[in-house]
mmCIF file of C-alpha atoms and ligand atoms in Angstrom:
data_model
loop_
_atom_site.group_PDB
_atom_site.id
_atom_site.type_symbol
_atom_site.label_atom_id
_atom_site.label_comp_id
_atom_site.label_asym_id
_atom_site.label_seq_id
_atom_site.Cartn_x
_atom_site.Cartn_y
_atom_site.Cartn_z
ATOM 1 C CA MET E 1 -73.583 -36.915 28.378
ATOM 2 C CA LEU E 2 -77.199 -35.263 30.302
ATOM 3 C CA GLY E 3 -77.336 -32.675 32.812
ATOM 4 C CA PRO E 4 -78.147 -29.237 33.839
ATOM 5 C CA PRO E 5 -75.843 -26.274 32.617
ATOM 6 C CA GLY E 6 -73.174 -26.057 35.522
ATOM 7 C CA ALA E 7 -73.180 -29.828 36.058
ATOM 8 C CA GLY E 8 -69.794 -30.090 34.448
ATOM 9 C CA LYS E 9 -70.628 -31.598 31.182
ATOM 10 C CA GLY E 10 -68.100 -29.743 29.214
ATOM 11 C CA THR E 11 -65.295 -30.572 31.758
ATOM 12 C CA GLN E 12 -65.964 -33.946 31.872
ATOM 13 C CA ALA E 13 -66.954 -34.315 27.927
ATOM 14 C CA GLU E 14 -63.602 -32.953 27.381
ATOM 15 C CA ARG E 15 -61.473 -35.361 29.693
ATOM 16 C CA PHE E 16 -63.213 -38.056 28.579
ATOM 17 C CA ALA E 17 -62.826 -37.480 24.977
ATOM 18 C CA ARG E 18 -59.134 -36.835 25.472
ATOM 19 C CA LEU E 19 -58.501 -39.969 27.474
ATOM 20 C CA ARG E 20 -60.299 -42.302 24.580
ATOM 21 C CA ASN E 21 -59.081 -40.106 21.582
ATOM 22 C CA ILE E 22 -62.506 -39.315 20.474
ATOM 23 C CA PRO E 23 -63.772 -36.091 19.298
ATOM 24 C CA LYS E 24 -66.077 -34.146 21.983
ATOM 25 C CA ILE E 25 -68.800 -32.801 20.124
ATOM 26 C CA SER E 26 -70.415 -29.430 22.060
ATOM 27 C CA THR E 27 -73.192 -28.022 20.398
ATOM 28 C CA GLY E 28 -73.007 -25.255 22.618
ATOM 29 C CA ASP E 29 -69.347 -24.630 21.321
ATOM 30 C CA ILE E 30 -70.362 -25.232 17.838
ATOM 31 C CA LEU E 31 -72.863 -22.446 18.306
ATOM 32 C CA ARG E 32 -70.313 -20.232 19.942
ATOM 33 C CA GLU E 33 -68.157 -20.632 17.112
ATOM 34 C CA ALA E 34 -71.125 -19.923 14.519
ATOM 35 C CA VAL E 35 -71.518 -16.543 16.832
ATOM 36 C CA HIS E 36 -67.857 -15.444 16.643
ATOM 37 C CA ALA E 37 -67.678 -16.223 12.653
ATOM 38 C CA LYS E 38 -70.926 -14.296 12.230
ATOM 39 C CA THR E 39 -72.548 -17.084 10.024
ATOM 40 C CA GLU E 40 -75.875 -17.094 9.310
ATOM 41 C CA VAL E 41 -76.829 -19.733 11.602
ATOM 42 C CA GLY E 42 -74.541 -17.856 14.222
ATOM 43 C CA LEU E 43 -76.371 -14.486 13.908
ATOM 44 C CA ARG E 44 -79.899 -16.230 14.124
ATOM 45 C CA ALA E 45 -78.540 -18.333 17.153
ATOM 46 C CA LYS E 46 -77.158 -15.583 19.463
ATOM 47 C CA ALA E 47 -80.093 -13.349 20.628
ATOM 48 C CA ILE E 48 -81.799 -17.015 21.310
ATOM 49 C CA MET E 49 -78.926 -17.934 23.589
ATOM 50 C CA ASP E 50 -78.199 -14.519 25.055
ATOM 51 C CA ARG E 51 -82.031 -15.222 26.663
ATOM 52 C CA GLY E 52 -81.174 -18.632 27.815
ATOM 53 C CA GLU E 53 -83.749 -20.402 25.045
ATOM 54 C CA LEU E 54 -83.157 -23.198 23.202
ATOM 55 C CA VAL E 55 -82.149 -22.718 19.494
ATOM 56 C CA SER E 56 -84.835 -24.972 17.167
ATOM 57 C CA ASP E 57 -84.677 -28.600 16.872
ATOM 58 C CA ASP E 58 -84.130 -28.445 13.144
ATOM 59 C CA VAL E 59 -81.237 -26.235 13.125
ATOM 60 C CA MET E 60 -79.641 -28.676 16.074
ATOM 61 C CA ILE E 61 -80.241 -31.517 14.477
ATOM 62 C CA GLY E 62 -79.159 -30.527 11.338
ATOM 63 C CA ILE E 63 -75.865 -29.504 12.625
ATOM 64 C CA VAL E 64 -75.540 -33.087 15.234
ATOM 65 C CA ARG E 65 -76.561 -35.197 11.894
ATOM 66 C CA GLU E 66 -73.343 -33.300 9.352
ATOM 67 C CA ARG E 67 -71.307 -33.452 12.457
ATOM 68 C CA LEU E 68 -71.499 -37.178 13.419
ATOM 69 C CA GLU E 69 -70.964 -38.023 9.477
ATOM 70 C CA GLN E 70 -67.484 -36.469 9.471
ATOM 71 C CA THR E 71 -64.704 -39.716 9.983
ATOM 72 C CA ASP E 72 -63.126 -38.680 13.036
ATOM 73 C CA ALA E 73 -66.453 -39.650 14.917
ATOM 74 C CA LYS E 74 -66.597 -42.914 13.071
ATOM 75 C CA ASP E 75 -65.373 -44.993 15.958
ATOM 76 C CA GLY E 76 -67.198 -42.677 18.548
ATOM 77 C CA PHE E 77 -67.678 -39.365 20.138
ATOM 78 C CA VAL E 78 -68.973 -37.914 23.134
ATOM 79 C CA LEU E 79 -71.802 -35.509 22.721
ATOM 80 C CA ASP E 80 -72.176 -32.654 25.319
ATOM 81 C CA GLY E 81 -75.263 -30.433 25.440
ATOM 82 C CA PHE E 82 -76.933 -32.751 22.708
ATOM 83 C CA PRO E 83 -79.772 -33.842 22.815
ATOM 84 C CA ARG E 84 -81.574 -31.226 24.995
ATOM 85 C CA THR E 85 -85.144 -31.863 24.070
ATOM 86 C CA VAL E 86 -87.395 -35.235 23.183
ATOM 87 C CA ALA E 87 -87.182 -34.252 19.534
ATOM 88 C CA GLN E 88 -83.453 -33.872 19.228
ATOM 89 C CA ALA E 89 -83.365 -37.721 21.378
ATOM 90 C CA SER E 90 -85.667 -39.435 18.805
ATOM 91 C CA ALA E 91 -83.624 -38.218 16.002
ATOM 92 C CA LEU E 92 -80.561 -38.798 17.491
ATOM 93 C CA ASP E 93 -81.726 -42.597 17.577
ATOM 94 C CA THR E 94 -82.603 -42.376 14.076
ATOM 95 C CA ILE E 95 -78.965 -40.799 13.039
ATOM 96 C CA MET E 96 -77.627 -43.794 15.550
ATOM 97 C CA THR E 97 -78.969 -46.559 13.101
ATOM 98 C CA GLU E 98 -76.760 -49.252 12.487
ATOM 99 C CA ARG E 99 -74.129 -48.002 15.058
ATOM 100 C CA ASP E 100 -73.197 -49.049 17.994
ATOM 101 C CA PRO E 101 -75.727 -48.190 20.828
ATOM 102 C CA LEU E 102 -75.521 -44.596 22.812
ATOM 103 C CA ILE E 103 -74.235 -44.820 26.091
ATOM 104 C CA VAL E 104 -76.386 -41.978 28.245
ATOM 105 C CA ILE E 105 -74.821 -40.725 31.695
ATOM 106 C CA ASP E 106 -77.146 -38.356 33.813
ATOM 107 C CA ILE E 107 -74.928 -36.154 35.596
ATOM 108 C CA VAL E 108 -76.879 -35.154 39.009
ATOM 109 C CA VAL E 109 -76.027 -31.989 40.795
ATOM 110 C CA PRO E 110 -78.112 -29.769 43.212
ATOM 111 C CA GLU E 111 -79.513 -26.845 42.178
ATOM 112 C CA ALA E 112 -78.159 -24.290 44.953
ATOM 113 C CA GLU E 113 -74.442 -25.803 43.579
ATOM 114 C CA LEU E 114 -75.510 -25.144 39.587
ATOM 115 C CA VAL E 115 -76.200 -21.603 40.322
ATOM 116 C CA ARG E 116 -73.207 -21.062 42.545
ATOM 117 C CA ARG E 117 -70.886 -22.687 39.744
ATOM 118 C CA LEU E 118 -72.821 -20.871 36.660
ATOM 119 C CA GLY E 119 -71.906 -17.682 38.793
ATOM 120 C CA SER E 120 -68.591 -17.871 38.970
ATOM 121 C CA ARG E 121 -67.981 -19.615 35.444
ATOM 122 C CA MET E 122 -65.205 -17.951 32.881
ATOM 123 C CA ILE E 123 -64.682 -18.256 29.365
ATOM 124 C CA CYS E 124 -62.051 -16.623 26.763
ATOM 125 C CA GLU E 125 -63.564 -14.029 24.976
ATOM 126 C CA ASP E 126 -61.676 -14.939 21.682
ATOM 127 C CA CYS E 127 -61.667 -18.754 21.300
ATOM 128 C CA GLY E 128 -64.777 -19.588 24.029
ATOM 129 C CA THR E 129 -62.590 -21.997 25.602
ATOM 130 C CA GLY E 130 -63.673 -22.703 29.253
ATOM 131 C CA ALA E 131 -61.097 -21.506 31.909
ATOM 132 C CA PRO E 132 -60.747 -23.351 35.294
ATOM 133 C CA VAL E 133 -62.724 -22.960 38.047
ATOM 134 C CA GLY E 134 -61.612 -19.571 40.330
ATOM 135 C CA SER E 135 -60.470 -17.978 36.738
ATOM 136 C CA MET E 136 -60.830 -14.216 37.510
ATOM 137 C CA VAL E 137 -61.984 -11.475 34.888
ATOM 138 C CA GLY E 138 -59.829 -10.351 32.699
ATOM 139 C CA ALA E 139 -57.283 -12.824 33.311
ATOM 140 C CA ALA E 140 -55.382 -14.255 30.016
ATOM 141 C CA CYS E 141 -56.809 -17.382 28.500
ATOM 142 C CA ALA E 142 -54.354 -20.439 28.924
ATOM 143 C CA LYS E 143 -55.186 -21.308 25.385
ATOM 144 C CA CYS E 144 -55.018 -18.267 23.277
ATOM 145 C CA GLY E 145 -54.211 -15.470 25.369
ATOM 146 C CA GLY E 146 -57.678 -13.870 25.250
ATOM 147 C CA ARG E 147 -59.335 -12.019 27.535
ATOM 148 C CA LEU E 148 -61.437 -14.401 30.169
ATOM 149 C CA VAL E 149 -65.338 -13.097 30.812
ATOM 150 C CA GLN E 150 -68.291 -14.153 32.305
ATOM 151 C CA ARG E 151 -70.637 -15.831 29.740
ATOM 152 C CA ALA E 152 -73.565 -13.664 28.407
ATOM 153 C CA ASP E 153 -76.010 -16.442 29.737
ATOM 154 C CA ASP E 154 -74.629 -16.784 33.029
ATOM 155 C CA ASP E 155 -75.813 -13.576 34.224
ATOM 156 C CA GLN E 156 -77.838 -14.157 36.963
ATOM 157 C CA ALA E 157 -81.407 -13.848 35.455
ATOM 158 C CA VAL E 158 -80.522 -15.869 32.570
ATOM 159 C CA VAL E 159 -79.025 -18.744 34.820
ATOM 160 C CA ILE E 160 -82.618 -18.924 36.412
ATOM 161 C CA GLU E 161 -84.135 -18.818 33.094
ATOM 162 C CA ARG E 162 -81.990 -21.512 31.489
ATOM 163 C CA LEU E 163 -82.494 -23.800 34.782
ATOM 164 C CA LYS E 164 -86.210 -23.357 33.908
ATOM 165 C CA ILE E 165 -85.931 -24.272 30.514
ATOM 166 C CA TYR E 166 -83.704 -27.235 31.378
ATOM 167 C CA HIS E 167 -86.630 -28.577 33.867
ATOM 168 C CA ARG E 168 -89.169 -28.011 31.495
ATOM 169 C CA GLN E 169 -87.414 -29.061 28.072
ATOM 170 C CA SER E 170 -84.566 -31.264 28.790
ATOM 171 C CA GLU E 171 -85.186 -33.151 32.105
ATOM 172 C CA PRO E 172 -87.986 -35.521 30.439
ATOM 173 C CA LEU E 173 -84.770 -36.653 28.544
ATOM 174 C CA VAL E 174 -83.889 -38.618 31.935
ATOM 175 C CA GLU E 175 -87.185 -40.477 31.660
ATOM 176 C CA TYR E 176 -86.852 -41.326 28.008
ATOM 177 C CA TYR E 177 -83.093 -42.689 28.275
ATOM 178 C CA ARG E 178 -83.632 -44.331 32.112
ATOM 179 C CA VAL E 179 -85.232 -47.499 30.463
ATOM 180 C CA ARG E 180 -82.271 -48.399 28.597
ATOM 181 C CA PRO E 181 -79.752 -50.687 29.720
ATOM 182 C CA THR E 182 -76.999 -48.380 28.632
ATOM 183 C CA PHE E 183 -78.004 -45.535 31.009
ATOM 184 C CA ARG E 184 -76.427 -44.458 34.427
ATOM 185 C CA SER E 185 -76.550 -41.370 37.152
ATOM 186 C CA ILE E 186 -73.884 -40.209 38.318
ATOM 187 C CA ASP E 187 -73.522 -37.816 41.219
ATOM 188 C CA GLY E 188 -71.599 -34.481 39.687
ATOM 189 C CA ALA E 189 -71.565 -32.794 43.126
ATOM 190 C CA GLN E 190 -68.209 -34.069 43.929
ATOM 191 C CA ALA E 191 -64.723 -32.972 43.000
ATOM 192 C CA PRO E 192 -63.883 -33.175 39.440
ATOM 193 C CA ASP E 193 -61.269 -36.076 39.757
ATOM 194 C CA ARG E 194 -64.102 -37.982 41.469
ATOM 195 C CA VAL E 195 -66.823 -37.297 38.549
ATOM 196 C CA ALA E 196 -64.082 -38.357 36.059
ATOM 197 C CA GLU E 197 -63.516 -41.979 37.988
ATOM 198 C CA ASP E 198 -67.343 -42.184 38.574
ATOM 199 C CA LEU E 199 -68.074 -41.563 34.939
ATOM 200 C CA ALA E 200 -65.134 -43.958 33.757
ATOM 201 C CA ALA E 201 -66.988 -46.972 35.767
ATOM 202 C CA ALA E 202 -70.269 -45.987 34.593
ATOM 203 C CA ILE E 203 -69.204 -46.248 31.322
ATOM 204 C CA ALA E 204 -67.071 -49.185 31.600
ATOM 205 C CA ALA E 205 -70.028 -50.969 33.034
ATOM 206 C CA VAL E 206 -72.470 -50.782 30.250
ATOM 207 C CA ASN E 207 -69.958 -50.512 27.532
ATOM 208 C CA GLY E 208 -70.768 -53.271 25.183
ATOM 209 C CA TYR E 209 -74.306 -53.804 26.148
ATOM 210 C CA GLY E 210 -75.799 -54.910 22.586
ATOM 211 C CA SER E 211 -72.861 -53.301 21.010
ATOM 212 C CA LEU E 212 -72.324 -54.141 17.236
ATOM 213 C CA GLY E 213 -68.529 -53.489 17.304
ATOM 214 C CA GLY E 214 -67.722 -53.604 21.181
ATOM 215 C CA ARG E 215 -66.824 -49.856 21.079
ATOM 216 C CA VAL E 216 -67.869 -46.738 23.354
HETATM 217 P P1 AMP F 301 -74.072 -24.727 26.415
HETATM 218 O O1 AMP F 301 -72.746 -24.367 26.273
HETATM 219 O O2 AMP F 301 -74.175 -26.411 26.216
HETATM 220 O O3 AMP F 301 -74.689 -24.291 27.966
HETATM 221 O O4 AMP F 301 -75.293 -24.073 25.440
HETATM 222 C C1 AMP F 301 -75.191 -22.892 25.220
HETATM 223 C C2 AMP F 301 -76.682 -22.183 24.633
HETATM 224 O O5 AMP F 301 -76.572 -23.175 23.257
HETATM 225 C C3 AMP F 301 -77.825 -23.075 25.243
HETATM 226 O O6 AMP F 301 -78.309 -22.275 25.917
HETATM 227 C C4 AMP F 301 -79.112 -22.905 23.819
HETATM 228 O O7 AMP F 301 -79.149 -21.631 24.013
HETATM 229 C C5 AMP F 301 -77.500 -23.408 22.543
HETATM 230 N N1 AMP F 301 -78.007 -24.953 22.596
HETATM 231 C C6 AMP F 301 -76.771 -25.321 22.942
HETATM 232 N N2 AMP F 301 -77.024 -27.126 22.673
HETATM 233 C C7 AMP F 301 -78.324 -26.804 22.218
HETATM 234 C C8 AMP F 301 -79.242 -28.023 21.754
HETATM 235 N N3 AMP F 301 -79.022 -29.092 21.907
HETATM 236 N N4 AMP F 301 -80.474 -27.437 21.441
HETATM 237 C C9 AMP F 301 -80.720 -26.074 21.559
HETATM 238 N N5 AMP F 301 -80.033 -24.916 21.819
HETATM 239 C C10 AMP F 301 -78.601 -25.663 22.288
#
């Protein structure tokens, strides 16, 4: 799932993964859990994430390689937030050798809408789960009852930095993947239900293209 911060990758990845009963693998969630658990990776990643910059390709590729080897990802998975650089995309192609081809969906949203969405996005300070649009600071998380807060990297100055980094480092991925028959762009500025419909239709349209086993 490609797209800038705030495009709705996490929301749509979650919905689609649940529908298909496959894991949603979000590198941002994995890093936030590591920060919360104060692991070595988490301690090193925290400052980088708070500045809105990208964690190194080596660390991210290692995390994803290990995660995709787990048995629950054998029949398919949704990747949210990875790859974010051409080096990560190229490593992912190597990891995916002998597996069904990747389906790549780019979620397109105008910049002004991204800034608006990121400014009002809430997550749980305990479990890191994203809260529904319109949630208030201090309200209780629906999953664990923890307190909802703004993400540190959704601060306006950091948002501007993250969008700049997206344009510089992640947008080139669209060109990297566009030539593939399994690439589709969808309009992410619509209501979430419409985006979910377009996403499912795009995946249905390209699924099976050169597939080894006919699965997503
Ligand atoms: P996200 O929740 O996807 O917006 O990710 C939050 C932050 O985690 C990003 O701003 C990066 O600092 C870091 N991050 C997540 N995924 C990656 C990745 N694939 N490559 C580098 N950094 C990442």
